[in-house]
Short mmCIF file of C-alpha atoms in Angstrom, two decimals:
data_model
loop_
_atom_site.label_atom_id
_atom_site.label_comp_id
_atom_site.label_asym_id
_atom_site.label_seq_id
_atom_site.Cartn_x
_atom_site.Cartn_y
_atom_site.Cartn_z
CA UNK A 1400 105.37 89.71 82.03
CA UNK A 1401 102.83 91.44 84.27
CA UNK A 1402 99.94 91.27 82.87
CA UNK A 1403 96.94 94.29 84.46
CA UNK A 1404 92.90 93.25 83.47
CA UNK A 1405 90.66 95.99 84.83
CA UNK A 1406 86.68 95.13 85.63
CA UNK A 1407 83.57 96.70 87.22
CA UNK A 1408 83.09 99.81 85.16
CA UNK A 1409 79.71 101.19 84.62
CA UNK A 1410 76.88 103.87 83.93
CA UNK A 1411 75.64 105.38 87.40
CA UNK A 1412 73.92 108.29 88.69
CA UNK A 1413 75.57 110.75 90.73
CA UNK A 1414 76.13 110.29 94.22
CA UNK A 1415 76.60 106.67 93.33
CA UNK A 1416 79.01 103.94 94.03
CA UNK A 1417 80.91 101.63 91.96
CA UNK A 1418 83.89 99.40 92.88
CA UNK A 1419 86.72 98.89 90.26
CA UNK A 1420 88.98 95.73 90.36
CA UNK A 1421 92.19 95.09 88.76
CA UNK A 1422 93.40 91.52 88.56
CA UNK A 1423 97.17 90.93 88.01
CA UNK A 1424 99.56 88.38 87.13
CA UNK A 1425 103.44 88.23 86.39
CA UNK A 1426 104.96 89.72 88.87
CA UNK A 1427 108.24 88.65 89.75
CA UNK A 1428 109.76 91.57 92.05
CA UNK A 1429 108.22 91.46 95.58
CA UNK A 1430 106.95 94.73 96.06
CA UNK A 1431 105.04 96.97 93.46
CA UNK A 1432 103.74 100.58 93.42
CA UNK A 1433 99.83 99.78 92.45
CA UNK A 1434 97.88 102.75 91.04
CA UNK A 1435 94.30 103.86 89.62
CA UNK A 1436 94.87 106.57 87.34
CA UNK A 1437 92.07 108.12 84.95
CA UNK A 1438 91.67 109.54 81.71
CA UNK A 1439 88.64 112.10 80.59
CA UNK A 1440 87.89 113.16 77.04
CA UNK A 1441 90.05 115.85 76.25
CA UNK A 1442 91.94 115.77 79.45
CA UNK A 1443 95.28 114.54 80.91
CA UNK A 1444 95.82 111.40 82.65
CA UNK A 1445 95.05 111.86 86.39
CA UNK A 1446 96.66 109.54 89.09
CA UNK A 1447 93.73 108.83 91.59
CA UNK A 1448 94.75 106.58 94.23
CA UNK A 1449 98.51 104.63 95.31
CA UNK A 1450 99.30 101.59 97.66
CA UNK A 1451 102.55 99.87 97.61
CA UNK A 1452 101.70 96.19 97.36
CA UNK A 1453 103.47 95.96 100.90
CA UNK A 1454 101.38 97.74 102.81
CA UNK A 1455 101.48 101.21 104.46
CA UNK A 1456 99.84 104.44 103.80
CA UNK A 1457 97.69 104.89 100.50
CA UNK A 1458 97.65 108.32 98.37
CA UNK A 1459 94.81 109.99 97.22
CA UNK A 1460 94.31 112.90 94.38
CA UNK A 1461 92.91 115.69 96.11
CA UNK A 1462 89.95 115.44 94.02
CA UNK A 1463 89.05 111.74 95.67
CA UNK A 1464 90.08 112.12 99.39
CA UNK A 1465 87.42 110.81 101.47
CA UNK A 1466 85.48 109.44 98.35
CA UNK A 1467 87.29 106.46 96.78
CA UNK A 1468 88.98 103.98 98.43
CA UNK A 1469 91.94 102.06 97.53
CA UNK A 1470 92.92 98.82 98.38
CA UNK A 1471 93.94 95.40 97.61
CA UNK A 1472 94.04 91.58 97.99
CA UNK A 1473 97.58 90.66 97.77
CA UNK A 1474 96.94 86.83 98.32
CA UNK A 1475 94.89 87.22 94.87
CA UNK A 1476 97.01 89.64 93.48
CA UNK A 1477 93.87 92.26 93.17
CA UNK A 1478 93.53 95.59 93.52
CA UNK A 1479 90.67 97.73 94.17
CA UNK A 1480 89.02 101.30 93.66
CA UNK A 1481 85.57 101.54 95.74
CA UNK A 1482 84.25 104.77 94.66
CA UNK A 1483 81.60 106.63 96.94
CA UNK A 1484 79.53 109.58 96.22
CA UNK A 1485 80.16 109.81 92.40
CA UNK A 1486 80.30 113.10 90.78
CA UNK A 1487 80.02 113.60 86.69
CA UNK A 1488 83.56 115.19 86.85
CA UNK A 1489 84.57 111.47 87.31
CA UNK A 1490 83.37 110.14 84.01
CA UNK A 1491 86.63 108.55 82.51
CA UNK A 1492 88.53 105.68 82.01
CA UNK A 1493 89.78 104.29 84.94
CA UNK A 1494 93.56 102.06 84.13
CA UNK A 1495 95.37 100.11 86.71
CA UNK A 1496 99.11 100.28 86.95
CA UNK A 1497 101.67 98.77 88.66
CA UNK A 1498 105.79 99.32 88.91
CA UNK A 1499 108.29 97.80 90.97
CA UNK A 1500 110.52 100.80 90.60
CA UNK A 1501 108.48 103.62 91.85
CA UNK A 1502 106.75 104.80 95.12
CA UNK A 1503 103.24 106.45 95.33
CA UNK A 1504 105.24 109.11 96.83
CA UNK A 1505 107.09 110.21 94.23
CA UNK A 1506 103.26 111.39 92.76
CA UNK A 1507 101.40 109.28 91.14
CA UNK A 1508 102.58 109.99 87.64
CA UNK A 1509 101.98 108.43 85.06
CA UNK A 1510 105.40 108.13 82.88
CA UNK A 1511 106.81 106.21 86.09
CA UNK A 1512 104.64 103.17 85.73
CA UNK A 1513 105.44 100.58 83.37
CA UNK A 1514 102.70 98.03 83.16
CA UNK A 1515 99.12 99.12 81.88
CA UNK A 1516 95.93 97.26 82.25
CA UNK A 1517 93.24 98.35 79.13
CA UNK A 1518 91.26 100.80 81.15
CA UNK A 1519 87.41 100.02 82.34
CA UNK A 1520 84.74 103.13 81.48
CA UNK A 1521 83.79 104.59 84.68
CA UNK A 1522 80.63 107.09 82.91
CA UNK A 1523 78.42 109.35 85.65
CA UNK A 1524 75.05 111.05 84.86
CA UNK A 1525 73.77 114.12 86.41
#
């Protein structure tokens, strides 16, 4: 069973940094779609960022490109979100995901992942 554990949430200012990492375990198909979605208050789950878990081109929400950063350690099965220049529009929790029957092209939607970590608070002050 794969099992998803997020870390390195925070409180930070804006225009801050923070790096998210997702730790996973029980995989037993070879390749994965790996994801970073988010979740604010009141609002609908967001897919951030994509890699497939064997390589090639990573996807970005238009509201991240060229501030977050995904990426991952497949030797150590972990997976990474460094987020630059923080803005208070990206207070949420942050949730890895992974799915060995998806691509990141197909989206980044939600309903096509099947294995959830618990979420880490991401929170940004103005």
């Amino acid at each position: 069973q794969v099992k998803l554990v997020e870390s390195g949430g925070g409180s930070v200012q804006a225009g801050g940094s923070l790096r998210l990492s997702c730790s996973g375990s029980g995989y037993t198909y070879s390749s994965y779609a790996l994801a970073w979605f988010r979740q604010a208050p009141g609002k609908e789950r967001e897919g951030v960022a994509c890699i497939h878990s064997g390589g090639g081109s990573a996807y970005y929400a238009d509201s991240v490109k060229g501030r977050f950063v995904i990426s991952q350690d497949s030797a150590k099965n972990m997976l990474y979100l460094q987020m630059h220049s923080l803005a208070p529009e990206d207070t949420a929790m942050y949730y890895c995901a992974a799915d060995p029957f998806t691509l990141c092209d197909y989206g980044m939607e939600g309903a096509d992942f099947g294995h959830w970590g618990q979420g880490t608070q991401v929170t940004v002050s103005s």
